[in-house]
C-alpha atoms as an extended CHARMM CRD file, in Angstrom:
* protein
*
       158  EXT
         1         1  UNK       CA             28.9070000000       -3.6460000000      -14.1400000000  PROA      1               0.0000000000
         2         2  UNK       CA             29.0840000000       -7.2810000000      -15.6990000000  PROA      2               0.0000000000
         3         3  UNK       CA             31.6500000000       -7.7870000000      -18.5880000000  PROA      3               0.0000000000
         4         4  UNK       CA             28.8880000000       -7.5330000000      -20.7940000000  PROA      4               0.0000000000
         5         5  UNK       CA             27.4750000000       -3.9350000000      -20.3240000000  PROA      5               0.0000000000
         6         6  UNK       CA             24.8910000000       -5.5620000000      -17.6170000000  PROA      6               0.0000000000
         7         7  UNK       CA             24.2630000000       -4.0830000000      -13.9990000000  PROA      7               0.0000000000
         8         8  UNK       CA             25.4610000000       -6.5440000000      -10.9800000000  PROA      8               0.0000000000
         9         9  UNK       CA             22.4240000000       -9.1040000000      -10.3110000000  PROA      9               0.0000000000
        10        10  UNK       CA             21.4250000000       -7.5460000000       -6.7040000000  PROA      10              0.0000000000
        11        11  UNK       CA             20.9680000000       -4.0970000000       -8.7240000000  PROA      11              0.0000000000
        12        12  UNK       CA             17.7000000000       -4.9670000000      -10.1750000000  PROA      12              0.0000000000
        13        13  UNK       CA             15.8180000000       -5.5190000000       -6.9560000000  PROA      13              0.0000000000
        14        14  UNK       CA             17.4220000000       -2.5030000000       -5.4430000000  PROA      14              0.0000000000
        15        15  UNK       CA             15.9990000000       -0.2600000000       -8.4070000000  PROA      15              0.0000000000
        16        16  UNK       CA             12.4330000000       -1.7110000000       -8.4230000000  PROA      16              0.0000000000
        17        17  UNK       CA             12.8690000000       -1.1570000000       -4.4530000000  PROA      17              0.0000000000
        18        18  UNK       CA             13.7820000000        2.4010000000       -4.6890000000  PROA      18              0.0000000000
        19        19  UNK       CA             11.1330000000        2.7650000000       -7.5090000000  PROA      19              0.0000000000
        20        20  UNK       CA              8.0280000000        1.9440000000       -4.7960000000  PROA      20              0.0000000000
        21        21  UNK       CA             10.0700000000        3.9780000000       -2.5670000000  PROA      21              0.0000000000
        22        22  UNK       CA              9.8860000000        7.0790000000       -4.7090000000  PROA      22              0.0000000000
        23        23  UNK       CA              6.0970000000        6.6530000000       -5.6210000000  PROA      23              0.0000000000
        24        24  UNK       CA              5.3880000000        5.5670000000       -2.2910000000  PROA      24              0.0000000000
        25        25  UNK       CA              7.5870000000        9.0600000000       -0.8170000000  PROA      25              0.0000000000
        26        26  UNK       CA              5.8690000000       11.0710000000       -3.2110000000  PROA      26              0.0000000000
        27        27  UNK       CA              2.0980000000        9.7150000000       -2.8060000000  PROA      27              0.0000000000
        28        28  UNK       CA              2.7780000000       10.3770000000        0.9300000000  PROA      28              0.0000000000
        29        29  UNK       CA              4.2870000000       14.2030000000        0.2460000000  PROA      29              0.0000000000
        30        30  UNK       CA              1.0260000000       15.0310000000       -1.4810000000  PROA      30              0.0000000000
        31        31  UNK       CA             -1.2310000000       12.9480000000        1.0460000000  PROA      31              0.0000000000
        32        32  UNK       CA              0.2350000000       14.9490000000        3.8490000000  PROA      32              0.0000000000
        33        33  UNK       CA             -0.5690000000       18.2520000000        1.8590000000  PROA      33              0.0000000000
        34        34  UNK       CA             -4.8210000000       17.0620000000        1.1750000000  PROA      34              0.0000000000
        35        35  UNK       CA             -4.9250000000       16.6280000000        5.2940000000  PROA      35              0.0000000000
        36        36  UNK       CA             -3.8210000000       13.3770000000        5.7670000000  PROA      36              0.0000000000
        37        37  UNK       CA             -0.1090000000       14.2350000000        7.3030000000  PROA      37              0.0000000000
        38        38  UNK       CA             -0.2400000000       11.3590000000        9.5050000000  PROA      38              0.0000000000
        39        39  UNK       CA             -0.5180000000        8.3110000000        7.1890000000  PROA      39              0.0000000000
        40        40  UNK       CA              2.1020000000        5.8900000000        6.8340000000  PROA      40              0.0000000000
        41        41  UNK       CA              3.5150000000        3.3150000000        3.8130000000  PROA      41              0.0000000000
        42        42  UNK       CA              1.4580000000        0.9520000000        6.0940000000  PROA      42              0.0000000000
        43        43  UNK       CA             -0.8920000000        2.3420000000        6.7580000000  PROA      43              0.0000000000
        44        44  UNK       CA             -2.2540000000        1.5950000000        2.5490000000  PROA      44              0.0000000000
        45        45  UNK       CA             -1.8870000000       -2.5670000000        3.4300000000  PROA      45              0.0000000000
        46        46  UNK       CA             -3.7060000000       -1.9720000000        6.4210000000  PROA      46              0.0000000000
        47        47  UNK       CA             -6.7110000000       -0.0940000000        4.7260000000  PROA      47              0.0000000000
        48        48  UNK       CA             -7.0820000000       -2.5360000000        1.6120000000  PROA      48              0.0000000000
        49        49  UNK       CA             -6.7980000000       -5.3120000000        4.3150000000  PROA      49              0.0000000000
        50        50  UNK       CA             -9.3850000000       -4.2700000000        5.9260000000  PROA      50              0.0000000000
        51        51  UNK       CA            -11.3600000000       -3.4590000000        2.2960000000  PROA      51              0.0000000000
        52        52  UNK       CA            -15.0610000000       -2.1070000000        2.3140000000  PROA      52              0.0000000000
        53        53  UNK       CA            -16.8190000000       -4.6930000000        4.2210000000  PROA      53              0.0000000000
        54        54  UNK       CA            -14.4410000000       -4.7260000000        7.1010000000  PROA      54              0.0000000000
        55        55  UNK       CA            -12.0920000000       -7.1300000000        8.7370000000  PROA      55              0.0000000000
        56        56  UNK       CA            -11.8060000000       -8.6110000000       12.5360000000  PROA      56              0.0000000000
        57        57  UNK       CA             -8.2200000000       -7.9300000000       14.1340000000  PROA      57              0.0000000000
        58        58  UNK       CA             -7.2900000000      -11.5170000000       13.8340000000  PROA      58              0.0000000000
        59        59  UNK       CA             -7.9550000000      -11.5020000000       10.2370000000  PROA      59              0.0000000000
        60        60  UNK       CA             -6.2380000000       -8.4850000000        9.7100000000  PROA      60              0.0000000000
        61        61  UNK       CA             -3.1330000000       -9.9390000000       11.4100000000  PROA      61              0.0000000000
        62        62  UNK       CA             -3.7520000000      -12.8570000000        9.3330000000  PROA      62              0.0000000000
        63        63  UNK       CA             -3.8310000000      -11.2970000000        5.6610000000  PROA      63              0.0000000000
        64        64  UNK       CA             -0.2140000000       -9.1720000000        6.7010000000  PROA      64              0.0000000000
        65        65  UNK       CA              1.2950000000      -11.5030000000        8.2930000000  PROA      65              0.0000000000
        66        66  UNK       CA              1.6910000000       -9.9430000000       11.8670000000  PROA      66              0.0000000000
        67        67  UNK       CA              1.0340000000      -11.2440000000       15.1970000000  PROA      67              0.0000000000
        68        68  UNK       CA             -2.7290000000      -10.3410000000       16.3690000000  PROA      68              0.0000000000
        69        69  UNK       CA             -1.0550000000       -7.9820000000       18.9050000000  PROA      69              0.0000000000
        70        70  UNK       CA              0.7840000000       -5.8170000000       16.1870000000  PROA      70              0.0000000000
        71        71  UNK       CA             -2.7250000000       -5.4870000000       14.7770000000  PROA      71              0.0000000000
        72        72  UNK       CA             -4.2530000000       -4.2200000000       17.3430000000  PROA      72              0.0000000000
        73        73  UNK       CA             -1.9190000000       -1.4360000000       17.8320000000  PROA      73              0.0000000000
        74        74  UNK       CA             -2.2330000000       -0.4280000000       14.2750000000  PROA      74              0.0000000000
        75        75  UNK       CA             -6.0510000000       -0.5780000000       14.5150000000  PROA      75              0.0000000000
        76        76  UNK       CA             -6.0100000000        1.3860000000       17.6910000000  PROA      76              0.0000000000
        77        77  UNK       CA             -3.5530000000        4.0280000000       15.8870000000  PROA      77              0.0000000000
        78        78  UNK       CA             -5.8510000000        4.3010000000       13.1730000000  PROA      78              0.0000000000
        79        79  UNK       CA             -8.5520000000        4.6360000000       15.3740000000  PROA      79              0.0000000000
        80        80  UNK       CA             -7.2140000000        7.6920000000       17.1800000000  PROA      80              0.0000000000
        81        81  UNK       CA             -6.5930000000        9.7420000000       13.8550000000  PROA      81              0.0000000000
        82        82  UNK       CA             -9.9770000000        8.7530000000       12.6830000000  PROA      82              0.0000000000
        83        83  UNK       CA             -9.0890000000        6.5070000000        9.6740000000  PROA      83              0.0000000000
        84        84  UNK       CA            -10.9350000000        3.3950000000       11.1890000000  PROA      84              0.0000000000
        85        85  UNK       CA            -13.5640000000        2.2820000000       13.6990000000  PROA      85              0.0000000000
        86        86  UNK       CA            -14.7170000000       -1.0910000000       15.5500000000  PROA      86              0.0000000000
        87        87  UNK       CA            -18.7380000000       -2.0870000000       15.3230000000  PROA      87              0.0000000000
        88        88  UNK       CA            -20.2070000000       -5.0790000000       16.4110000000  PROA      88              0.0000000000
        89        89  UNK       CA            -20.2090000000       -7.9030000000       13.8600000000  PROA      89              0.0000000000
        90        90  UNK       CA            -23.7870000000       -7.8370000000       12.9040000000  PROA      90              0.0000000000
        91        91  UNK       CA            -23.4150000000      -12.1590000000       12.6740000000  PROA      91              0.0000000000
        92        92  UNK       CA            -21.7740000000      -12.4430000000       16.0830000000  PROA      92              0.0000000000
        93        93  UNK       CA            -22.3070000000       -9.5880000000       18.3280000000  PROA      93              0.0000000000
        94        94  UNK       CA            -18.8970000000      -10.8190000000       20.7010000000  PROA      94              0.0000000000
        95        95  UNK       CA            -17.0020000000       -9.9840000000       17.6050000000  PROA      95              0.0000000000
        96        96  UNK       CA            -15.7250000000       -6.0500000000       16.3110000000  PROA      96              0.0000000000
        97        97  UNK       CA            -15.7540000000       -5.6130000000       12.9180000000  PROA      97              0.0000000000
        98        98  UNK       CA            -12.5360000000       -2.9560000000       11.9140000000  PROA      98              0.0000000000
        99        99  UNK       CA            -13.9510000000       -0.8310000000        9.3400000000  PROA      99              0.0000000000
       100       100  UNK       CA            -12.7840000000        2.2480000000        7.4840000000  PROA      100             0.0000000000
       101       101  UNK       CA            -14.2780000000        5.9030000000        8.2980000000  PROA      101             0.0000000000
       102       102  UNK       CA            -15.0650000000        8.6140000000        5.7020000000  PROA      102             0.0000000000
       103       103  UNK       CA            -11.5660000000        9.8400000000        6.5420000000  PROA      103             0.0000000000
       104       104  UNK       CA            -10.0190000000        6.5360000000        5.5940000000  PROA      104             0.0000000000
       105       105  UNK       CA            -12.2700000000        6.1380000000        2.4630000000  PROA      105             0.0000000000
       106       106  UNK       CA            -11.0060000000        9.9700000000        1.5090000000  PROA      106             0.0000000000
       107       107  UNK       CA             -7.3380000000        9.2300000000        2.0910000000  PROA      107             0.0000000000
       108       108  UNK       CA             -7.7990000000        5.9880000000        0.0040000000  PROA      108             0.0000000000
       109       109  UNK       CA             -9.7670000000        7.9910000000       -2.6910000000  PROA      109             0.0000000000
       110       110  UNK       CA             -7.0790000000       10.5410000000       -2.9250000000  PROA      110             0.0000000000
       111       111  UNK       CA             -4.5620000000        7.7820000000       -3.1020000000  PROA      111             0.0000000000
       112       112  UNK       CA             -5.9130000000        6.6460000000       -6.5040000000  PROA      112             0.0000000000
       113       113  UNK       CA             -6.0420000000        9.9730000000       -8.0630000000  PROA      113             0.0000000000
       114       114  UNK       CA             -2.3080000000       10.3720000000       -6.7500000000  PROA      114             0.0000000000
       115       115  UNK       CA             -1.0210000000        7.2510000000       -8.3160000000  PROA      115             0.0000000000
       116       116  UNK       CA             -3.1340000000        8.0930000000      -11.4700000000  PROA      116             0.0000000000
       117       117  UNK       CA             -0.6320000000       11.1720000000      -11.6410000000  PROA      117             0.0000000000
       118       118  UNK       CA              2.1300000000        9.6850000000      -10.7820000000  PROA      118             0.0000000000
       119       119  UNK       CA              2.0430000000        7.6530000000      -13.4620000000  PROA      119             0.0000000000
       120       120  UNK       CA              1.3090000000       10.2960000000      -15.8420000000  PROA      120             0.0000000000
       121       121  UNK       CA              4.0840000000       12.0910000000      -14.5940000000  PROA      121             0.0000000000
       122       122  UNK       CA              6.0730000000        8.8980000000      -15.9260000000  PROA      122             0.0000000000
       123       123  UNK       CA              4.8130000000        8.6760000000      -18.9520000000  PROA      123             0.0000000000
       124       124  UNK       CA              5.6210000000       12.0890000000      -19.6260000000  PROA      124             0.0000000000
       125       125  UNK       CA              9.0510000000       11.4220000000      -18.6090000000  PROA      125             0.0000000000
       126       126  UNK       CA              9.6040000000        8.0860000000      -20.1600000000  PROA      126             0.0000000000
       127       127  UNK       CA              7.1860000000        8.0210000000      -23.1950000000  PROA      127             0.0000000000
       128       128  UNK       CA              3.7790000000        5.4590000000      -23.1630000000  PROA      128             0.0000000000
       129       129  UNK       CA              5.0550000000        2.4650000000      -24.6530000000  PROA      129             0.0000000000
       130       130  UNK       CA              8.1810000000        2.2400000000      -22.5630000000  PROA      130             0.0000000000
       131       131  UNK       CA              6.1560000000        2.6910000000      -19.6780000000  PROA      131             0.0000000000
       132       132  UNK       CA              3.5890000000        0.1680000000      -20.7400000000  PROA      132             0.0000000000
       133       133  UNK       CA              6.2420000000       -2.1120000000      -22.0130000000  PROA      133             0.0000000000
       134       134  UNK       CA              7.5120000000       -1.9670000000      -18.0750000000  PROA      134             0.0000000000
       135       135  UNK       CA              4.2760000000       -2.5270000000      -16.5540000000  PROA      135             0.0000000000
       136       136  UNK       CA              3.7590000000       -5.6960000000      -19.1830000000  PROA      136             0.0000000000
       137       137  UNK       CA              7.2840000000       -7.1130000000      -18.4230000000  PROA      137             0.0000000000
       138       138  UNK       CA              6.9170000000       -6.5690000000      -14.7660000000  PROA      138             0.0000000000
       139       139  UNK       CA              3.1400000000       -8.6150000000      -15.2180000000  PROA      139             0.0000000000
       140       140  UNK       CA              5.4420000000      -11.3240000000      -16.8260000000  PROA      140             0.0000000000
       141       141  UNK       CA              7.7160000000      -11.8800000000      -13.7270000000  PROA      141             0.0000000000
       142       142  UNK       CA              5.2500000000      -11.1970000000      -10.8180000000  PROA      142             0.0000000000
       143       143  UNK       CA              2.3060000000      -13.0050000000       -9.3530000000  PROA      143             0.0000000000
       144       144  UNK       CA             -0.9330000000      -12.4320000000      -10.3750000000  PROA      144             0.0000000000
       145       145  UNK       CA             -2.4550000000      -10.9380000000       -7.6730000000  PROA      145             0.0000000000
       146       146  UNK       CA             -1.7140000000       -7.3350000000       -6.9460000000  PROA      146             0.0000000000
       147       147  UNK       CA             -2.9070000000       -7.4490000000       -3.4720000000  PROA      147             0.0000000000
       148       148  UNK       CA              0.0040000000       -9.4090000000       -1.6330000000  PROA      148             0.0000000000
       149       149  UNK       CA             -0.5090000000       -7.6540000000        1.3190000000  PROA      149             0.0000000000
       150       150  UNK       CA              1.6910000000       -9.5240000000        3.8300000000  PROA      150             0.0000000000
       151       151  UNK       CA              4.9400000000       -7.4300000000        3.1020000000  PROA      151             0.0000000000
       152       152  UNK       CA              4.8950000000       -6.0430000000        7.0400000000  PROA      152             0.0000000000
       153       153  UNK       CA              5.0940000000       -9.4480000000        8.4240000000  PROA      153             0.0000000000
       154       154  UNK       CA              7.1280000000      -10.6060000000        4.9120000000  PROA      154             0.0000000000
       155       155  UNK       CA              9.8030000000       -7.6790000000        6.4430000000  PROA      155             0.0000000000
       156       156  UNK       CA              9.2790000000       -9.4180000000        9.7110000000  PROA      156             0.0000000000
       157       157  UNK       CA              7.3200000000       -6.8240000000       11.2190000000  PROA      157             0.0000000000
       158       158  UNK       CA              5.9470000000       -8.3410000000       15.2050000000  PROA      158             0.0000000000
């Protein structure tokens, strides 16, 4: 602690690190329980990468920030526990299209209605307005856009 009262500097992005982490631990403890034990933290860049009109593998690589190659291994992953699948691009049939399955729709689905409760669980623990009056502050200091989804390769993920 600072003279003043104030936690050290490199505290605050250490707390709203360990504050994902929680959510993210807990969404995951519950996803494993509604059948989907084998999803990952991400695993949820991946599937809103790939959002509901599909993605190629370069592109994918491209929006987070990995190498092609490190795509392709996640795709094929995903592909083996059902989450995805590869079509033929309907404009340019030497292309394949990465889209999500029912079973990656469903685990995205449940996601929602998990973070829904999460944040209820918040609010009951922290009271509305302080929770809203985090989630306006926190809009204050942050980008715009939600969907930043190049934290793997930001963490320099290959």
């Amino acid at each position: 602690m600072s003279s003043d009262g104030d936690a050290p500097g490199f505290e605050l992005p250490l707390r709203l690190f360990l504050a994902f982490r929680v959510i993210i631990d807990e969404l995951h403890a519950e996803l494993a329980e509604q059948g989907h034990p084998d999803l990952r933290p991400m695993h949820g860049f991946v599937f809103q990468a790939i959002g509901p009109d599909g993605i190629t593998a370069v592109e994918l690589g491209r929006r987070l920030g990995v190498s092609k190659q490190a795509a392709g291994k996640m795709i094929e992953s995903l592909e083996r526990s059902g989450y995805v699948e590869r079509a033929a691009d309907p404009s340019d049939a030497r292309r394949k299209i990465v889209r999500l399955t029912a079973r990656g729709t469903d685990s995205l689905d449940r996601s929602a209605r998990i973070f829904d409760r999460i944040r209820d669980d918040w609010v009951r623990r922290l009271g509305a307005d302080r929770v809203r009056a985090m989630e306006r502050d926190l809009r204050q200091v942050t980008p715009a856009d939600l969907w930043r989804l190049d934290l793997p390769g930001w963490f320099g993920t290959p």
